[in-house]
């Protein structure tokens, strides 16, 4: 099932968020107006989630540059929205801050607390600074190899998620991340969904590693390549499934279908743009009457099929049964803009939203 929604709406957020390079400035004051804290508004929820992700980037920069209170630049990014820093998530390999847990602590007069998240667990992406770059690049390589779940950083992240859910339940707990961090949030969300715990997730520029079909100009050429790929993938999946005593290809994927994360994708960002074709192709295959082929192909990738054929356990992280896909159709002058977290708190975005439910 696919639901389409076009959005082009302005939402007031702090002017300081839109001006200048805040992470390079020691003079930051981000303020919000209480009446604008409307947690039912999707624009507000998206903007706050993006700002909390940005705060983790700046937390690590504060650490690297030895900035402490009152010189630290990160706190206004969460304090402005009435959050408190509950815990920093620190990598055991290089002591870098890769995530954080924030707790919502609004003023007692705030009446929208029921619609707000109680906790937000946030993960940053790669930082191209020497103090964290080597470790981040190693994690990026694990992501490409589909082995992120085997890293100690993810183990720390997953344990943090389990601890919060165990302590307060799964009501009003958000996951959020950008780039590599969105992959970690996605993997954590998948693991929880498999045991029936559905956490609201905000995944900004989530990586989708495959052939860059979406960058091909001709639509007919793209469609032809995707259809051919589906038949090959489905055929190999069927053969491999028949060779196994018990199938593990279907159940994990189907068990995730009730989890509907928010995927924030820029079509000009080749790291995440393949999500557009991935979901649209499923609909096209259904329209052509060959949806059963795609149901088998959509839960597998050729790389992971070969790994399983070699006896290696592999479940493709980037393949999702259901999702709310939010496209930023605003102009992006370069890749840095298209992939950046900063685009997602802007109030003037031209967004297109499509909801895909696997059934």
XYZ file of C-alpha atoms in Angstrom:
359
model
C 0.000 0.000 0.000
C 1.337 3.419 -0.959
C 0.089 6.780 0.296
C 1.276 10.033 -1.294
C 1.406 13.422 0.396
C 2.926 16.633 -0.909
C 4.128 19.205 1.595
C 5.382 22.716 1.100
C 4.928 24.549 4.327
C 6.902 26.919 6.466
C 7.473 26.193 10.119
C 9.034 28.766 12.435
C 12.279 27.600 14.064
C 15.149 29.546 15.626
C 16.732 31.974 13.190
C 20.156 31.031 14.543
C 19.672 27.549 13.102
C 19.542 28.994 9.605
C 22.380 31.502 9.783
C 26.099 30.966 9.920
C 28.233 28.001 10.887
C 27.060 27.504 14.433
C 29.513 24.725 15.234
C 32.404 27.133 14.512
C 31.055 29.909 16.710
C 31.512 30.285 20.446
C 28.539 32.623 20.706
C 25.383 30.553 20.279
C 21.953 31.351 21.565
C 19.145 29.219 20.168
C 15.715 30.062 21.452
C 12.270 28.710 20.733
C 8.839 30.145 21.304
C 6.708 27.925 23.520
C 3.623 28.230 21.356
C 5.585 26.779 18.430
C 6.373 23.567 20.322
C 3.580 21.695 18.580
C 4.578 18.042 18.793
C 1.691 16.981 16.580
C 3.278 18.911 13.706
C 5.497 16.746 11.493
C 7.669 19.755 10.617
C 8.403 20.438 14.262
C 9.179 16.792 14.988
C 11.519 16.562 11.999
C 13.299 19.813 12.890
C 13.832 18.849 16.525
C 15.103 15.381 15.605
C 17.586 16.909 13.134
C 18.781 19.456 15.700
C 19.365 16.730 18.281
C 21.437 14.802 15.730
C 23.428 17.968 15.058
C 24.034 18.334 18.786
C 25.894 14.999 18.841
C 28.182 16.163 16.042
C 28.947 19.260 18.097
C 29.373 17.262 21.315
C 32.193 15.366 19.640
C 33.681 18.585 18.250
C 33.545 20.092 21.734
C 35.447 17.060 23.016
C 38.058 17.256 20.277
C 38.622 20.964 20.798
C 38.541 20.704 24.615
C 35.561 23.004 25.004
C 33.791 22.675 28.330
C 31.044 24.661 30.002
C 30.470 27.541 29.596
C 32.430 27.525 26.291
C 30.817 24.315 25.000
C 28.733 24.859 21.883
C 26.500 21.783 21.981
C 24.043 22.390 24.886
C 21.854 25.047 23.194
C 20.956 22.527 20.488
C 18.984 20.433 22.986
C 18.237 22.914 25.770
C 16.314 25.142 23.357
C 13.764 22.379 22.922
C 13.573 21.563 26.650
C 15.712 18.435 26.521
C 18.333 17.331 29.010
C 21.404 15.283 28.185
C 20.797 11.961 29.929
C 23.948 10.182 28.736
C 26.719 10.431 26.160
C 27.427 7.307 24.108
C 31.197 6.863 23.834
C 33.082 4.563 21.478
C 35.357 2.166 23.359
C 37.985 2.224 20.582
C 38.820 5.934 20.413
C 36.678 7.530 23.164
C 34.773 9.579 20.602
C 31.190 10.598 21.298
C 29.040 8.914 18.650
C 25.609 9.257 20.216
C 23.546 10.577 23.078
C 20.348 9.970 25.008
C 18.131 13.005 25.565
C 15.212 13.249 27.973
C 12.381 15.697 27.420
C 11.895 17.959 30.440
C 9.424 20.684 29.443
C 8.246 23.522 31.656
C 5.349 22.511 33.894
C 3.105 24.900 31.973
C 3.751 23.069 28.700
C 0.558 21.225 27.716
C 1.943 19.287 24.741
C 4.041 16.807 26.709
C 1.740 13.888 25.828
C 2.648 14.264 22.140
C 6.371 14.730 22.725
C 9.031 12.031 22.887
C 10.019 11.004 26.380
C 13.522 9.986 25.306
C 15.389 10.479 22.030
C 18.390 8.235 21.305
C 20.561 9.891 18.673
C 23.577 8.841 16.569
C 25.862 11.017 14.472
C 27.549 10.187 11.179
C 31.167 10.386 10.060
C 33.288 13.346 11.201
C 36.227 14.154 8.959
C 38.565 15.201 11.767
C 41.681 13.260 12.730
C 40.548 12.450 16.278
C 37.605 10.395 15.056
C 38.079 9.894 11.313
C 39.923 6.553 11.418
C 37.326 4.926 13.628
C 34.416 6.417 11.683
C 35.857 5.182 8.379
C 36.244 1.692 9.844
C 32.566 1.791 10.790
C 31.697 2.990 7.266
C 33.577 -0.015 5.880
C 31.687 -2.339 8.215
C 28.473 -0.767 6.942
C 29.433 -1.426 3.324
C 30.255 -5.037 4.235
C 26.944 -5.375 6.088
C 28.759 -6.163 9.341
C 27.879 -3.068 11.368
C 26.096 -5.307 13.879
C 29.439 -6.948 14.706
C 31.116 -3.746 15.907
C 31.530 -2.728 19.534
C 30.127 0.736 18.766
C 26.843 -0.799 17.714
C 26.857 -3.108 20.738
C 27.113 -0.031 22.967
C 24.307 1.657 21.028
C 22.054 -1.395 21.134
C 22.548 -1.850 24.855
C 21.638 1.794 25.431
C 18.395 1.307 23.506
C 17.551 -1.862 25.428
C 18.266 -0.174 28.749
C 15.933 2.752 28.036
C 13.135 0.490 26.803
C 13.593 -1.793 29.809
C 13.488 1.143 32.212
C 10.549 3.135 30.818
C 8.827 0.958 28.220
C 8.658 1.695 24.493
C 6.108 4.516 24.624
C 7.335 7.811 23.128
C 10.936 6.721 22.556
C 12.544 8.003 19.370
C 15.584 6.854 17.447
C 17.352 9.370 15.220
C 20.536 9.430 13.191
C 22.280 10.864 10.166
C 24.246 8.944 7.498
C 26.293 6.307 9.375
C 24.269 7.238 12.463
C 21.002 6.608 10.620
C 22.279 3.116 9.745
C 22.922 2.484 13.438
C 19.482 3.801 14.383
C 17.909 1.676 11.653
C 19.702 -1.463 12.808
C 18.673 -0.821 16.412
C 15.085 -0.205 15.314
C 15.060 -3.426 13.277
C 16.307 -5.454 16.226
C 13.597 -4.059 18.490
C 10.887 -4.509 15.842
C 11.733 -8.208 15.564
C 10.677 -8.650 19.190
C 7.524 -6.585 18.723
C 8.796 -3.237 20.019
C 8.154 -0.504 17.438
C 10.176 2.665 18.053
C 9.584 5.882 16.141
C 12.637 6.494 13.952
C 13.972 9.549 12.104
C 16.633 8.396 9.643
C 18.329 11.277 7.825
C 20.205 10.415 4.588
C 20.241 6.660 5.344
C 22.869 4.818 3.248
C 21.673 2.470 0.514
C 24.630 0.711 -1.050
C 23.894 -0.652 -4.510
C 24.511 0.132 -8.148
C 23.617 3.828 -8.683
C 20.607 3.100 -10.879
C 18.724 6.153 -9.637
C 21.341 8.432 -11.228
C 20.571 7.126 -14.743
C 18.679 9.764 -16.714
C 16.345 7.595 -18.799
C 13.348 6.306 -16.855
C 12.754 3.377 -19.217
C 16.382 2.318 -18.892
C 16.158 2.474 -15.109
C 12.967 0.451 -15.086
C 14.459 -2.181 -17.392
C 17.564 -2.571 -15.243
C 15.502 -2.871 -12.069
C 13.170 -5.479 -13.578
C 16.109 -7.561 -14.816
C 17.790 -7.271 -11.428
C 14.596 -8.402 -9.693
C 14.334 -11.550 -11.806
C 17.993 -12.422 -11.199
C 17.763 -11.725 -7.455
C 14.481 -13.622 -7.075
C 15.840 -16.596 -9.024
C 19.022 -16.842 -6.979
C 17.049 -16.383 -3.744
C 14.696 -19.202 -4.707
C 17.588 -21.535 -5.524
C 19.401 -20.712 -2.288
C 16.215 -21.079 -0.275
C 15.614 -24.517 -1.776
C 19.127 -25.610 -0.816
C 18.630 -24.701 2.836
C 16.963 -27.056 5.278
C 14.991 -24.210 6.848
C 14.332 -20.887 5.198
C 15.575 -17.766 6.940
C 14.856 -15.489 3.984
C 11.265 -14.542 4.674
C 10.519 -14.397 8.370
C 12.964 -11.628 9.420
C 11.763 -9.371 6.608
C 8.068 -9.981 7.145
C 8.441 -9.506 10.897
C 9.611 -5.942 10.244
C 6.625 -4.926 8.130
C 4.789 -3.246 11.046
C 7.743 -0.941 11.703
C 7.485 2.228 9.590
C 10.585 4.413 10.046
C 10.797 7.932 8.611
C 13.427 8.029 5.849
C 14.596 11.524 4.913
C 16.158 11.366 1.450
C 17.565 13.952 -0.931
C 17.382 12.792 -4.593
C 20.746 14.497 -5.249
C 22.481 12.473 -2.542
C 23.736 9.280 -4.196
C 24.355 7.697 -0.776
C 20.636 7.489 -0.032
C 18.811 8.230 -3.299
C 18.428 4.533 -4.234
C 15.635 4.311 -1.660
C 13.485 6.223 -4.148
C 13.802 3.581 -6.848
C 13.711 0.708 -4.359
C 10.227 1.536 -3.126
C 8.855 2.845 -6.424
C 10.012 -0.301 -8.231
C 8.024 -2.480 -5.842
C 4.881 -0.571 -6.777
C 5.716 -0.797 -10.486
C 6.152 -4.566 -10.258
C 2.761 -4.893 -8.567
C 1.196 -2.776 -11.327
C 2.757 -5.114 -13.928
C 1.219 -8.124 -12.195
C 4.540 -9.637 -11.147
C 4.537 -8.500 -7.557
C 5.332 -12.014 -6.305
C 8.695 -11.858 -8.070
C 9.441 -8.577 -6.367
C 8.279 -9.828 -2.965
C 11.144 -12.303 -3.097
C 13.640 -9.910 -4.666
C 12.898 -6.907 -2.447
C 14.085 -8.648 0.722
C 17.432 -9.691 -0.767
C 20.455 -8.136 -2.402
C 22.853 -9.919 -4.717
C 25.782 -9.270 -2.382
C 24.035 -10.830 0.589
C 22.866 -13.815 -1.481
C 26.477 -14.611 -2.366
C 27.534 -14.222 1.278
C 24.833 -16.667 2.368
C 25.856 -19.057 -0.398
C 29.320 -19.037 1.175
C 27.795 -19.944 4.522
C 28.021 -16.463 6.033
C 25.034 -15.080 7.905
C 23.859 -11.907 6.180
C 20.715 -9.826 6.429
C 20.778 -6.677 4.264
C 20.422 -3.679 6.580
C 19.264 -1.211 3.929
C 16.294 -3.271 2.685
C 13.133 -2.288 4.541
C 9.610 -3.685 4.118
C 7.772 -0.513 5.150
C 8.738 3.134 5.456
C 7.569 6.706 5.223
C 9.825 8.172 2.533
C 10.226 11.956 2.767
C 11.992 13.532 -0.220
C 13.591 16.960 -0.116
C 12.860 18.341 -3.589
C 14.403 21.729 -2.830
C 17.441 22.650 -4.967
C 20.787 21.309 -3.716
C 23.808 23.037 -5.271
C 26.305 20.299 -4.340
C 26.717 16.912 -2.681
C 27.646 18.451 0.674
C 24.304 20.228 0.778
C 22.363 17.188 -0.430
C 23.914 14.916 2.192
C 24.058 17.382 5.076
C 21.971 17.191 8.237
C 21.446 20.953 8.172
C 18.894 20.781 5.331
C 16.337 18.970 7.479
C 15.604 21.757 9.957
C 15.019 24.403 7.316
C 11.490 25.891 7.351
C 11.199 26.382 3.578
C 11.595 22.827 2.307
C 9.665 21.447 -0.640
C 8.871 17.955 0.619
C 7.129 14.993 -0.928
C 6.024 12.181 1.360
C 5.162 8.637 0.310
C 4.198 5.896 2.747
C 4.923 2.314 1.740
C 3.404 -0.537 3.751
C 4.591 -4.061 2.965
C 1.838 -6.659 2.791
